[in-house]
Coordinates of C-alpha atoms and ligand atoms in Angstrom, one line a residue:
Chain P
M1 CA 0.3 0.1 0.1
Q2 CA 2.9 1.9 0.6
E3 CA 3.8 2.8 -3.0
F4 CA 0.6 4.2 -4.3
I5 CA 1.0 6.9 -0.8
D6 CA 4.2 8.1 -1.8
L7 CA 2.3 7.8 -6.0
L8 CA -0.1 10.5 -4.4
R9 CA 2.8 12.7 -2.8
E10 CA 4.6 12.4 -6.4
K11 CA 1.8 13.2 -7.8
L12 CA 0.7 16.4 -5.2
V13 CA 4.2 18.4 -5.6
E14 CA 3.7 17.5 -9.4
I15 CA 0.1 19.1 -9.7
N16 CA 0.7 21.6 -6.6
E17 CA 3.8 22.9 -7.5
K18 CA 4.9 23.2 -11.1
P19 CA 1.8 25.6 -12.4
K20 CA 2.0 28.7 -12.2
R21 CA -1.1 30.0 -9.8
C22 CA -3.5 32.7 -9.7
K23 CA -1.9 35.7 -7.0
R24 CA -5.8 36.0 -5.4
C25 CA -6.8 31.9 -5.0
L26 CA -5.7 28.6 -5.8
M27 CA -6.4 28.0 -9.2
D28 CA -3.3 27.1 -11.5
E29 CA -2.7 26.1 -15.0
T30 CA -4.2 22.4 -13.8
A31 CA -7.0 24.1 -14.7
E32 CA -8.1 24.0 -18.4
G33 CA -8.5 27.6 -19.9
I34 CA -7.4 29.8 -16.9
V35 CA -6.9 33.3 -17.9
F36 CA -4.5 35.0 -15.5
T37 CA -5.7 38.8 -14.7
E38 CA -4.8 42.0 -13.6
T39 CA -7.0 41.1 -10.0
G40 CA -7.0 37.1 -10.0
C41 CA -7.8 34.7 -12.5
N42 CA -11.3 34.3 -15.0
Y43 CA -12.0 32.0 -11.9
C44 CA -11.7 33.6 -9.0
D45 CA -13.3 37.0 -11.1
E46 CA -15.9 35.1 -11.9
F47 CA -17.1 33.7 -8.6
L48 CA -16.7 36.9 -7.4
K49 CA -19.4 38.5 -9.7
I50 CA -21.2 35.6 -8.9
L51 CA -20.8 35.4 -5.4
D52 CA -22.1 39.9 -5.6
N53 CA -25.6 38.0 -7.1
P54 CA -26.1 34.5 -7.4
P55 CA -28.2 33.5 -9.9
K56 CA -31.6 32.5 -8.5
K57 CA -33.8 30.5 -10.7
I58 CA -36.8 32.4 -9.2
N59 CA -36.4 35.9 -8.4
L60 CA -37.2 35.8 -4.6
S61 CA -36.5 36.8 -1.2
L62 CA -36.4 34.4 0.7
E63 CA -39.9 34.7 2.8
E64 CA -41.4 35.3 -1.0
L65 CA -39.7 32.1 -1.5
V66 CA -41.3 30.1 1.4
N67 CA -44.4 31.2 1.5
K68 CA -44.3 30.4 -2.6
V69 CA -43.4 27.2 -2.0
K70 CA -46.7 26.3 0.4
K71 CA -49.1 27.9 -0.9
D72 CA -48.1 26.3 -4.5
G73 CA -47.6 22.9 -1.6
R74 CA -51.3 23.3 0.2
N75 CA -53.2 19.9 0.1
K76 CA -50.1 17.6 -0.5
P77 CA -48.2 15.6 1.8
Y78 CA -45.2 17.4 1.2
D79 CA -44.4 20.6 -0.5
C80 CA -40.5 20.4 -1.5
I81 CA -38.3 18.0 -2.4
V82 CA -34.8 18.3 -0.4
G83 CA -32.1 15.9 -1.5
L84 CA -29.7 14.5 1.8
S85 CA -26.7 13.2 1.3
G86 CA -25.9 13.6 4.4
G87 CA -23.2 16.0 3.9
V88 CA -23.0 19.9 5.5
D89 CA -24.5 21.7 2.8
S90 CA -27.0 19.3 2.4
S91 CA -27.8 18.6 6.4
Y92 CA -27.7 22.7 6.9
T93 CA -30.8 23.0 3.6
L94 CA -33.3 20.4 5.2
V95 CA -32.8 22.3 8.9
K96 CA -33.7 25.3 7.4
V97 CA -36.1 24.4 4.9
K98 CA -38.1 23.3 8.5
E99 CA -37.3 25.6 11.1
L100 CA -39.0 28.1 8.0
G101 CA -42.3 25.8 8.3
L102 CA -42.0 23.7 4.8
R103 CA -42.8 20.9 4.9
P104 CA -40.2 18.6 3.2
L105 CA -39.6 15.1 2.1
A106 CA -35.8 14.5 2.1
V107 CA -34.7 12.1 -0.4
H108 CA -31.3 10.4 0.5
M109 CA -29.6 8.0 -3.0
D110 CA -27.6 5.0 -1.3
N111 CA -25.5 3.6 -4.6
G112 CA -23.3 1.2 -1.8
W113 CA -21.2 3.7 -0.7
D114 CA -22.6 4.9 2.5
S115 CA -19.9 5.7 5.6
E116 CA -21.6 5.3 8.8
L117 CA -20.7 9.0 9.1
A118 CA -23.9 10.2 6.6
A119 CA -25.7 7.1 8.0
N120 CA -25.7 8.8 10.7
N121 CA -26.3 11.6 10.3
I122 CA -28.7 11.2 8.2
K123 CA -31.0 9.1 11.0
N124 CA -30.4 11.9 13.2
L125 CA -31.4 14.7 11.1
V126 CA -34.5 13.0 10.3
E127 CA -35.6 11.7 13.1
N128 CA -34.9 14.8 15.0
L129 CA -36.5 17.4 12.8
G130 CA -39.5 14.6 12.3
V131 CA -39.0 14.7 8.6
D132 CA -40.1 12.1 6.0
L133 CA -37.0 10.1 4.5
Y134 CA -37.4 8.2 1.3
T135 CA -34.5 6.4 0.2
H136 CA -33.8 5.1 -3.1
V137 CA -31.1 2.5 -3.4
I138 CA -29.2 1.3 -6.6
D139 CA -28.6 -2.3 -6.6
W140 CA -24.7 -2.9 -5.5
D141 CA -23.8 -5.4 -8.4
E142 CA -26.0 -4.0 -10.8
Y143 CA -23.6 0.2 -9.5
R144 CA -20.0 -1.4 -9.4
Q145 CA -20.7 -2.6 -12.8
L146 CA -21.4 0.6 -14.4
M147 CA -18.1 1.7 -12.0
Q148 CA -16.2 -0.6 -14.1
A149 CA -17.2 0.3 -17.0
F150 CA -16.1 3.7 -16.6
F151 CA -13.3 3.1 -15.0
D152 CA -12.8 0.5 -18.2
A153 CA -13.6 3.1 -20.6
D154 CA -10.1 5.7 -18.4
V155 CA -13.4 8.8 -18.2
I156 CA -12.5 11.6 -15.4
D157 CA -15.7 11.6 -14.2
I158 CA -16.8 8.7 -12.3
E159 CA -18.6 10.3 -10.0
L160 CA -21.7 11.2 -12.3
L161 CA -23.0 7.7 -12.3
Y162 CA -23.7 9.2 -8.2
D163 CA -24.4 12.9 -9.1
N164 CA -26.5 11.6 -12.1
A165 CA -29.2 9.3 -10.2
M166 CA -29.4 11.9 -7.3
L167 CA -31.1 14.1 -9.7
A168 CA -33.1 11.6 -11.0
V169 CA -34.1 10.7 -7.5
C170 CA -34.9 14.1 -6.1
Y171 CA -37.0 15.4 -9.6
Q172 CA -38.9 11.5 -9.5
Q173 CA -39.9 11.6 -5.9
A174 CA -41.2 15.5 -6.9
N175 CA -43.2 14.0 -9.5
K176 CA -44.3 11.2 -7.5
Y177 CA -46.0 14.0 -5.3
G178 CA -46.8 16.2 -7.7
L179 CA -43.9 18.7 -5.7
K180 CA -42.8 22.0 -7.8
Y181 CA -40.0 22.7 -6.0
I182 CA -36.3 20.9 -4.8
L183 CA -34.6 22.3 -2.4
A184 CA -31.0 22.0 -2.7
G185 CA -27.6 22.0 -0.6
T186 CA -25.9 23.1 -3.9
N187 CA -24.9 26.7 -3.4
S188 CA -22.6 29.8 -5.3
S189 CA -20.6 30.5 -1.8
T190 CA -18.9 27.4 -1.2
E191 CA -19.7 26.1 -4.2
G192 CA -20.2 29.1 -6.9
M193 CA -16.5 28.3 -8.4
I194 CA -16.9 26.9 -12.0
L195 CA -15.0 23.4 -12.7
P196 CA -12.7 23.7 -15.3
R197 CA -14.1 21.8 -18.0
N198 CA -11.2 19.6 -17.6
W199 CA -12.0 17.7 -13.9
N200 CA -15.3 16.8 -14.4
W201 CA -18.1 16.5 -16.5
F202 CA -21.7 17.3 -17.7
K203 CA -23.9 15.8 -14.9
W204 CA -27.4 15.7 -17.2
D205 CA -25.3 12.9 -19.5
K206 CA -27.8 9.9 -19.2
K207 CA -26.8 9.1 -22.8
N208 CA -23.2 9.0 -22.3
I209 CA -24.1 6.7 -18.9
K210 CA -26.4 4.1 -21.5
N211 CA -23.4 3.8 -23.7
L212 CA -20.7 3.1 -21.4
A213 CA -23.5 0.3 -20.3
K214 CA -24.0 -1.2 -23.5
L215 CA -20.3 -1.5 -24.4
K216 CA -19.8 -3.9 -21.4
R217 CA -23.4 -5.1 -22.2
I218 CA -25.1 -4.1 -18.4
K219 CA -28.9 -4.4 -18.0
I220 CA -30.0 -0.6 -16.0
K221 CA -32.1 -1.9 -14.0
T222 CA -32.4 -0.2 -10.5
F223 CA -29.9 2.6 -11.7
P224 CA -31.8 5.9 -12.8
A225 CA -30.3 7.7 -15.1
I226 CA -31.8 11.5 -16.5
G227 CA -31.1 13.3 -19.6
T228 CA -31.6 16.4 -21.3
L229 CA -35.2 15.2 -22.2
D230 CA -36.1 14.7 -19.1
K231 CA -35.3 17.6 -17.6
I232 CA -37.3 19.5 -20.3
Y233 CA -40.1 17.2 -19.4
Y234 CA -40.0 17.9 -15.2
E235 CA -38.3 22.1 -15.7
F236 CA -40.9 23.0 -18.7
V237 CA -43.6 20.7 -18.4
K238 CA -44.1 19.9 -14.8
G239 CA -42.9 22.8 -13.8
I240 CA -41.0 21.5 -11.3
K241 CA -37.4 23.9 -10.1
W242 CA -34.1 22.7 -8.6
I243 CA -33.7 25.5 -6.7
S244 CA -30.1 25.9 -4.7
F245 CA -31.9 27.0 -1.7
L246 CA -28.6 28.7 0.6
D247 CA -28.4 31.3 -1.8
Y248 CA -31.4 32.6 -1.2
L249 CA -30.5 32.6 2.7
P250 CA -29.3 36.4 3.5
S251 CA -25.8 34.7 4.7
Y252 CA -24.3 30.6 4.3
N253 CA -21.3 29.9 6.2
K254 CA -19.8 26.5 5.9
F255 CA -18.1 26.5 9.6
E256 CA -20.9 28.4 11.7
A257 CA -23.5 25.3 9.6
L258 CA -21.3 23.1 11.2
E259 CA -21.1 23.9 14.4
A260 CA -24.9 24.6 14.2
L261 CA -25.5 20.9 13.1
Q262 CA -23.0 19.5 15.7
K263 CA -24.8 21.4 18.4
Q264 CA -28.4 20.7 17.5
F265 CA -28.0 17.8 15.8
N266 CA -24.9 15.7 17.6
Y267 CA -23.8 16.1 13.9
K268 CA -20.3 14.3 13.4
P269 CA -18.2 16.3 11.0
Y270 CA -16.0 15.3 8.2
P271 CA -12.5 16.1 7.3
Y272 CA -13.2 17.7 4.0
K273 CA -16.1 17.9 1.5
H274 CA -17.9 15.3 -0.3
Y275 CA -16.5 13.6 2.2
E276 CA -19.9 11.0 3.1
S277 CA -19.7 8.9 0.6
V278 CA -16.5 6.4 1.0
F279 CA -16.2 6.3 -2.7
T280 CA -16.0 10.0 -3.4
R281 CA -13.1 10.7 -0.8
F282 CA -11.2 8.1 -2.3
Y283 CA -12.0 9.1 -5.7
Q284 CA -11.5 13.0 -4.7
G285 CA -8.6 12.0 -2.4
F286 CA -6.8 9.7 -5.0
I287 CA -7.6 8.7 -8.3
L288 CA -8.3 12.2 -9.7
P289 CA -4.8 13.4 -8.3
V290 CA -3.2 10.1 -9.0
K291 CA -4.9 9.6 -12.6
F292 CA -6.0 12.7 -14.0
G293 CA -3.7 15.5 -12.4
V294 CA -6.4 17.2 -10.5
D295 CA -6.5 18.7 -7.0
K296 CA -10.1 19.0 -6.6
R297 CA -9.1 21.2 -3.0
K298 CA -7.8 23.9 -5.2
N299 CA -11.2 24.8 -6.1
H300 CA -13.6 24.7 -2.2
L301 CA -10.0 25.9 -0.8
S302 CA -10.3 29.4 -3.3
T303 CA -13.9 29.5 -2.2
L304 CA -13.0 30.0 1.4
I305 CA -10.0 32.1 1.0
L306 CA -12.7 34.6 -1.2
T307 CA -15.5 34.2 1.4
N308 CA -12.4 35.1 4.3
Q309 CA -12.8 31.7 5.4
M310 CA -9.5 30.6 5.4
K311 CA -6.5 32.6 4.8
K312 CA -4.1 31.7 1.7
E313 CA -1.4 30.6 3.6
D314 CA -2.7 28.1 5.6
A315 CA -4.8 27.1 2.3
I316 CA -1.0 26.5 0.3
K317 CA -0.2 24.8 3.0
T318 CA -2.8 22.0 3.1
L319 CA -2.1 21.6 -0.7
Q320 CA 1.0 19.9 0.5
E321 CA -0.3 17.7 2.8
I322 CA -2.8 14.1 1.2
P323 CA -6.8 15.2 1.1
Y324 CA -6.3 12.5 3.7
P325 CA -6.1 12.7 7.8
T326 CA -3.8 10.2 8.0
E327 CA -1.8 7.6 5.8
Q328 CA -3.6 5.3 7.6
E329 CA -7.0 6.0 6.6
L330 CA -6.0 6.5 3.2
K331 CA -4.2 2.9 3.2
D332 CA -8.2 1.8 4.4
D333 CA -9.8 3.0 1.9
I334 CA -7.9 1.7 -0.7
E335 CA -8.1 -1.7 0.5
Y336 CA -11.8 -1.1 0.9
F337 CA -11.7 -0.2 -2.9
L338 CA -10.0 -3.0 -4.2
K339 CA -12.1 -5.0 -1.8
K340 CA -15.9 -3.9 -3.0
M341 CA -14.4 -3.5 -6.9
N342 CA -12.6 -7.1 -7.1
W343 CA -9.7 -5.4 -7.8
T344 CA -6.2 -6.8 -7.7
K345 CA -3.1 -4.0 -6.7
D346 CA -2.0 -4.3 -10.1
D347 CA -5.6 -3.6 -11.3
L348 CA -5.1 -0.3 -9.4
K349 CA -1.6 0.0 -10.9
D350 CA -2.8 -0.7 -14.2
Y351 CA -5.9 1.9 -14.6
L352 CA -3.5 4.6 -12.7
Q353 CA -1.3 4.4 -16.1
R354 CA -3.7 4.3 -18.4
P355 CA -4.2 7.5 -20.5
E356 CA -7.8 9.5 -19.9
K357 CA -9.8 9.2 -22.7
P358 CA -12.7 12.3 -23.5
H359 CA -16.5 11.5 -22.4
K360 CA -17.5 12.9 -25.6
Q361 CA -15.5 9.8 -27.2
Y362 CA -18.1 7.6 -26.4
G363 CA -21.0 9.9 -26.8
S364 CA -23.2 12.2 -24.7
E365 CA -25.9 14.8 -25.0
I366 CA -23.8 17.8 -24.0
S367 CA -24.2 19.5 -27.5
L368 CA -28.7 18.4 -27.0
W369 CA -28.1 20.6 -23.9
N370 CA -26.0 23.5 -25.4
F371 CA -28.6 23.1 -28.4
F372 CA -31.6 23.7 -26.1
K373 CA -29.5 26.1 -24.1
E374 CA -29.3 28.4 -26.5
I375 CA -32.6 28.4 -27.5
Y376 CA -34.1 29.4 -24.2
K377 CA -31.7 31.6 -23.5
K378 CA -33.2 33.5 -26.8
I379 CA -36.5 32.8 -25.7
N380 CA -35.4 34.7 -22.9
K381 CA -33.9 37.9 -23.7
Chain M
M1 CA -20.1 -4.7 27.2
I2 CA -24.4 -4.4 27.7
K3 CA -26.0 -8.0 29.9
T4 CA -28.7 -8.2 27.2
R5 CA -27.5 -8.4 24.0
I6 CA -29.1 -6.3 20.8
I7 CA -28.3 -7.7 17.8
P8 CA -29.2 -6.8 14.5
V9 CA -30.1 -9.4 11.6
L10 CA -29.2 -8.8 7.8
L11 CA -31.1 -11.1 5.5
M12 CA -28.5 -12.4 2.2
K13 CA -30.1 -13.3 -1.2
N14 CA -27.4 -13.6 -4.6
R15 CA -24.4 -11.5 -2.5
G16 CA -27.3 -8.8 -1.5
L17 CA -29.4 -7.6 1.7
Y18 CA -32.7 -7.9 1.4
K19 CA -35.5 -7.4 4.3
G20 CA -39.5 -8.6 4.3
I21 CA -43.1 -8.3 5.9
K22 CA -43.2 -11.8 7.6
F23 CA -40.7 -13.4 5.2
K24 CA -42.5 -11.9 2.1
N25 CA -41.8 -9.6 -0.4
H26 CA -38.4 -8.9 -0.2
K27 CA -37.1 -5.0 -1.0
Y28 CA -33.0 -5.2 -1.6
V29 CA -31.9 -2.7 0.7
G30 CA -28.3 -3.1 0.2
D31 CA -24.8 -4.3 -0.5
P32 CA -23.4 -6.2 2.4
I33 CA -19.8 -5.6 2.7
N34 CA -21.0 -1.4 3.1
T35 CA -23.6 -2.6 5.4
V36 CA -21.4 -4.3 8.1
R37 CA -18.6 -1.7 8.0
I38 CA -21.3 0.5 8.9
F39 CA -22.3 -1.1 11.8
N40 CA -18.5 -1.7 12.6
E41 CA -18.3 1.7 13.0
K42 CA -20.9 1.7 15.3
E43 CA -20.0 -0.1 17.8
V44 CA -22.1 -3.5 17.2
D45 CA -21.0 -6.0 19.7
E46 CA -22.6 -8.9 16.9
L47 CA -24.3 -9.7 14.3
I48 CA -26.7 -12.5 12.3
I49 CA -26.8 -13.0 9.1
F50 CA -29.5 -15.5 6.9
D51 CA -29.0 -16.4 3.8
I52 CA -32.7 -16.4 3.1
E53 CA -32.9 -18.6 0.1
A54 CA -29.9 -21.4 0.8
S55 CA -32.2 -23.4 1.9
K56 CA -35.5 -22.4 0.5
A57 CA -33.6 -23.4 -3.2
N58 CA -32.0 -25.9 -2.2
K59 CA -28.4 -24.5 -2.8
S60 CA -25.2 -24.4 -1.5
I61 CA -23.9 -22.3 1.4
D62 CA -21.6 -19.2 -0.3
F63 CA -18.9 -19.8 1.9
D64 CA -15.9 -17.1 -0.8
Y65 CA -18.6 -14.2 0.1
L66 CA -19.6 -14.6 3.4
K67 CA -15.3 -15.2 4.2
E68 CA -15.8 -11.4 2.6
V69 CA -17.9 -10.1 4.6
V70 CA -16.1 -12.1 7.6
S71 CA -13.1 -11.0 6.9
E72 CA -14.8 -7.1 6.9
A73 CA -16.3 -7.3 10.3
F74 CA -14.8 -6.4 13.6
M75 CA -17.7 -8.7 15.3
P76 CA -18.7 -12.0 15.8
I77 CA -20.8 -13.1 13.1
G78 CA -23.9 -16.2 13.6
Y79 CA -24.3 -17.3 10.2
G80 CA -28.0 -19.7 9.4
G81 CA -28.9 -21.0 5.7
G82 CA -28.3 -24.7 3.9
I83 CA -26.7 -25.6 7.0
K84 CA -26.7 -29.1 6.0
S85 CA -23.9 -31.5 8.0
V86 CA -20.6 -31.2 10.1
K87 CA -18.8 -30.5 7.4
D88 CA -20.6 -26.7 6.5
A89 CA -20.4 -26.1 10.0
E90 CA -16.9 -26.9 9.9
N91 CA -16.4 -24.6 6.6
L92 CA -17.6 -21.2 8.4
F93 CA -16.3 -21.9 11.1
K94 CA -13.0 -22.1 9.1
I95 CA -13.9 -18.7 7.6
G96 CA -14.4 -16.9 10.5
I97 CA -18.1 -17.7 11.4
E98 CA -18.5 -18.0 15.6
K99 CA -21.8 -19.4 15.5
V100 CA -23.7 -21.3 12.8
I101 CA -28.0 -21.4 13.0
L102 CA -30.2 -24.1 12.8
N103 CA -33.2 -24.1 11.4
T104 CA -34.3 -26.0 8.2
H105 CA -32.0 -29.1 7.9
A106 CA -32.2 -29.4 12.5
I107 CA -35.6 -30.3 12.5
L108 CA -35.5 -32.9 9.2
N109 CA -32.4 -34.3 11.1
F110 CA -32.6 -34.0 14.5
Q111 CA -28.6 -36.0 14.6
L112 CA -27.2 -32.8 13.5
I113 CA -27.7 -30.6 15.3
K114 CA -26.2 -33.2 18.3
E115 CA -23.4 -34.1 16.0
L116 CA -23.3 -30.3 16.2
V117 CA -23.1 -29.9 19.6
K118 CA -19.8 -33.0 19.7
N119 CA -17.8 -31.9 17.6
F120 CA -18.2 -27.2 17.9
G121 CA -20.1 -27.2 21.4
S122 CA -23.1 -25.6 22.5
Q123 CA -21.5 -22.0 23.1
S124 CA -21.5 -22.1 19.2
V125 CA -24.7 -24.2 17.9
V126 CA -27.9 -22.3 17.5
F127 CA -31.4 -22.9 16.9
S128 CA -33.7 -20.6 14.7
L129 CA -37.4 -21.2 16.1
D130 CA -39.3 -20.0 13.3
Y131 CA -42.9 -20.0 14.3
K132 CA -46.8 -18.8 13.0
K133 CA -49.9 -18.9 13.6
T134 CA -52.0 -21.1 11.4
F135 CA -55.6 -21.1 10.5
F136 CA -56.8 -24.0 12.6
N137 CA -53.1 -25.9 15.0
G138 CA -52.5 -22.4 16.8
Y139 CA -48.9 -21.9 16.9
K140 CA -46.8 -24.1 14.2
V141 CA -43.3 -24.1 13.7
F142 CA -42.1 -23.5 10.1
I143 CA -38.9 -24.2 8.2
K144 CA -37.7 -23.6 4.6
S145 CA -37.5 -19.9 5.7
G146 CA -41.2 -19.7 6.5
T147 CA -42.3 -21.5 3.5
K148 CA -42.9 -24.8 4.9
K149 CA -44.9 -25.8 8.0
T150 CA -43.8 -28.5 10.3
S151 CA -46.7 -30.1 12.3
Y152 CA -44.7 -29.3 15.5
K153 CA -45.6 -27.2 18.1
P154 CA -43.2 -24.2 19.3
E155 CA -42.7 -25.0 23.1
D156 CA -42.1 -28.5 22.1
I157 CA -39.3 -28.1 19.1
A158 CA -37.4 -25.8 21.7
S159 CA -37.3 -28.4 24.3
I160 CA -36.2 -31.3 22.2
M161 CA -33.6 -28.1 20.9
E162 CA -32.9 -27.6 24.3
D163 CA -32.4 -31.5 25.3
L164 CA -30.4 -32.0 21.5
G165 CA -27.5 -29.5 22.8
A166 CA -28.3 -26.5 20.9
G167 CA -26.5 -23.6 23.0
E168 CA -29.2 -20.9 22.3
I169 CA -32.5 -20.4 20.8
I170 CA -33.9 -17.8 18.6
L171 CA -37.3 -17.3 18.9
N172 CA -38.6 -15.6 15.6
D173 CA -42.6 -15.0 14.7
I174 CA -43.0 -14.6 11.3
D175 CA -46.2 -13.2 11.9
R176 CA -44.3 -10.1 13.2
D177 CA -41.1 -9.7 11.3
G178 CA -41.2 -6.1 9.7
T179 CA -44.4 -5.5 10.7
F180 CA -42.4 -3.1 13.5
N181 CA -45.7 -4.3 16.1
G182 CA -43.5 -5.4 18.6
Y183 CA -42.0 -9.1 19.9
N184 CA -44.7 -11.9 20.4
I185 CA -44.3 -10.9 24.4
E186 CA -46.5 -14.2 25.4
M187 CA -44.5 -16.2 23.6
I188 CA -41.2 -15.2 24.8
K189 CA -42.6 -15.6 28.2
E190 CA -43.8 -18.9 28.0
I191 CA -41.0 -20.6 25.5
S192 CA -38.5 -18.6 28.1
S193 CA -40.0 -19.9 31.1
N194 CA -39.3 -23.3 30.5
L195 CA -36.2 -23.3 28.7
S196 CA -32.4 -23.2 31.1
I197 CA -30.9 -22.1 27.3
P198 CA -30.9 -18.4 26.7
L199 CA -33.2 -17.6 24.4
I200 CA -33.1 -14.4 21.8
A201 CA -36.4 -13.0 20.9
C202 CA -36.6 -12.1 16.9
G203 CA -39.8 -10.5 14.9
G204 CA -41.0 -6.5 15.0
A205 CA -39.3 -5.0 16.8
R206 CA -39.7 -1.0 16.9
N207 CA -37.9 1.3 19.2
L208 CA -35.8 0.7 22.3
K209 CA -38.7 0.0 24.7
D210 CA -39.7 -2.9 23.0
F211 CA -36.5 -4.6 24.2
K212 CA -36.8 -3.5 27.9
M213 CA -40.6 -5.6 27.6
A214 CA -38.2 -8.6 26.0
K215 CA -36.1 -8.8 28.3
D216 CA -38.4 -8.5 30.8
A217 CA -40.9 -11.3 29.5
G218 CA -37.4 -13.7 29.9
A219 CA -35.4 -13.0 26.3
S220 CA -31.3 -12.8 27.1
A221 CA -31.0 -10.5 24.2
C222 CA -33.1 -9.3 21.2
A223 CA -32.6 -9.8 17.7
A224 CA -33.6 -7.2 15.1
G225 CA -34.4 -6.0 11.7
S226 CA -36.1 -4.0 10.0
M227 CA -35.5 -1.3 12.8
F228 CA -32.2 -1.3 12.0
V229 CA -32.4 -0.8 8.5
F230 CA -35.5 1.5 8.1
H231 CA -36.6 4.5 8.7
M232 CA -40.5 4.9 8.6
P233 CA -43.3 5.6 7.1
H234 CA -41.4 5.3 3.1
R235 CA -39.1 2.0 4.6
A236 CA -36.5 4.3 3.7
V237 CA -32.7 2.9 3.6
V238 CA -30.9 4.3 6.6
I239 CA -28.7 1.5 8.4
S240 CA -28.8 2.6 12.6
Y241 CA -27.7 1.5 15.6
P242 CA -28.5 2.6 19.1
R243 CA -25.7 4.4 21.2
Y244 CA -24.3 2.9 23.9
E245 CA -25.6 4.9 26.7
E246 CA -29.7 5.0 24.8
L247 CA -29.6 0.8 25.5
K248 CA -27.6 1.4 28.9
K249 CA -30.5 3.1 29.9
V250 CA -33.3 1.3 28.3
L251 CA -32.8 -1.8 29.3
G252 CA -31.9 0.2 32.8
E253 CA -28.6 -1.6 33.6
N254 CA -25.1 -0.2 34.5
Ligands
ZN401 ZN1 -8.0 32.9 -8.7

């Protein structure tokens, strides 16, 4: 196992110390299309603009939004959906939504990689808040095969599977109960910095998932995929809106949110963002840097720097460390990953050595998406 | 340690976990290895795994996969499902199973329990008494994952199994399985009062108070499936286990 850890350390030096870095944030030349500007870079310039004026799907104040959700949800068992991963953003969203008097149905997606922390936090939250929960459990064997297909294809965004399914289940549940609002923990203050195109992939790509599955003759039985046309149907025919709820709050500070959650709900924090799933932390903390040369912390830490939640020197120091609290925890995750995926160490070595291939190579609906987006823009001019 | 053991029960089939109601309508609830890992971190003292197809479909035991599951677990595991011979039990102990749990083949062949006890000691041989109310004849013992009725009454088979040397009996009420209606307290009282070996209550647990009631009725341990897997009303899957202090408090132990 030590060789993998050494490999990660080497790789982190290579991708974090050499490339030219923005003078304000942590974004550097590993990000496709970075342009260094007078003040910083295009990523942080753009982020600050968004932060000042988060793009809201519905241009209302918090109070107006809450009243609208209540009114539209009258006589229904719930008035909104909250997607719950167990992480801070989604957990805090659920707490606030409930506090404001809304009647949410919490929706969780189980892809076979939930950590005890996630399970514990979800259970505590829904129980203490008295919120109903729906869990969509994807058959692990099916999910494992899909993951294997993504690994075999050498595409970067393995998490496309989880993210796409989570979107699908939220819309499906909203549709089932005739609800118009999905209040999500997505937000500008910690997620508003756009990820470079070469760091992940477009999340609505049902075609990409289906094609990769077809390539391996995988039968999709329990995996709920969602694509561009489904989105158009849900949004425009059914009128279901995905709302980045935390952007409506007067201020959203992750550390304050965490403190509130810990105090009131016995919430257990994660050392890093999105570590509620064992795979997600292994993917972000190991696979992405080692195989794809991407250290996602740069993006996340940059948002903390720009929102004055962290000093730049401290953030740079963080980048020099492996994205795990201890080497032992990384070793445990590698072993667990190998066991869950039924891989040998050599399988992992082989995978890490193979060059990346673009998602597009396997067929994608991103151009369809862009086509509709252009039409939408024109109509709404 | 808590004196009254509180044991999660996992039902396995084709390497997946399932949960049913009254032994029927099994719904997929997740991956055994990940679930065991979550229970590890919750510091569960003991776990029971039943393969719900092995006996019913007359399949052989999936030793390879069980080995994987056991190697992930920090806690001792009792396993039931398709155990037909001393050799089966021996192989299970080899891969790290702590207790073998018998139902179908213990009833089809009384000698089997005897031989197992002779070879491995009674502390590692458990009998799972699955029972159900029948239309004309009151409570009857069932085998093959609740699909086949026998002519035995629960109290009779309990005492037979004790005489044969079984170390523990899991008393599982099929009609309450997965219903969240509470344990069958009357039956626990009746069976435990005539037994000197430990009795594990199973079937129907909905909350911590049920554990206390089962304990007061004479159970030495309480097993539960749905309660540790589902959140109501949608039967949403979320693995849980009460905290040590909560259990101590409810059970009145220090
Ligand atoms: Zn910058």
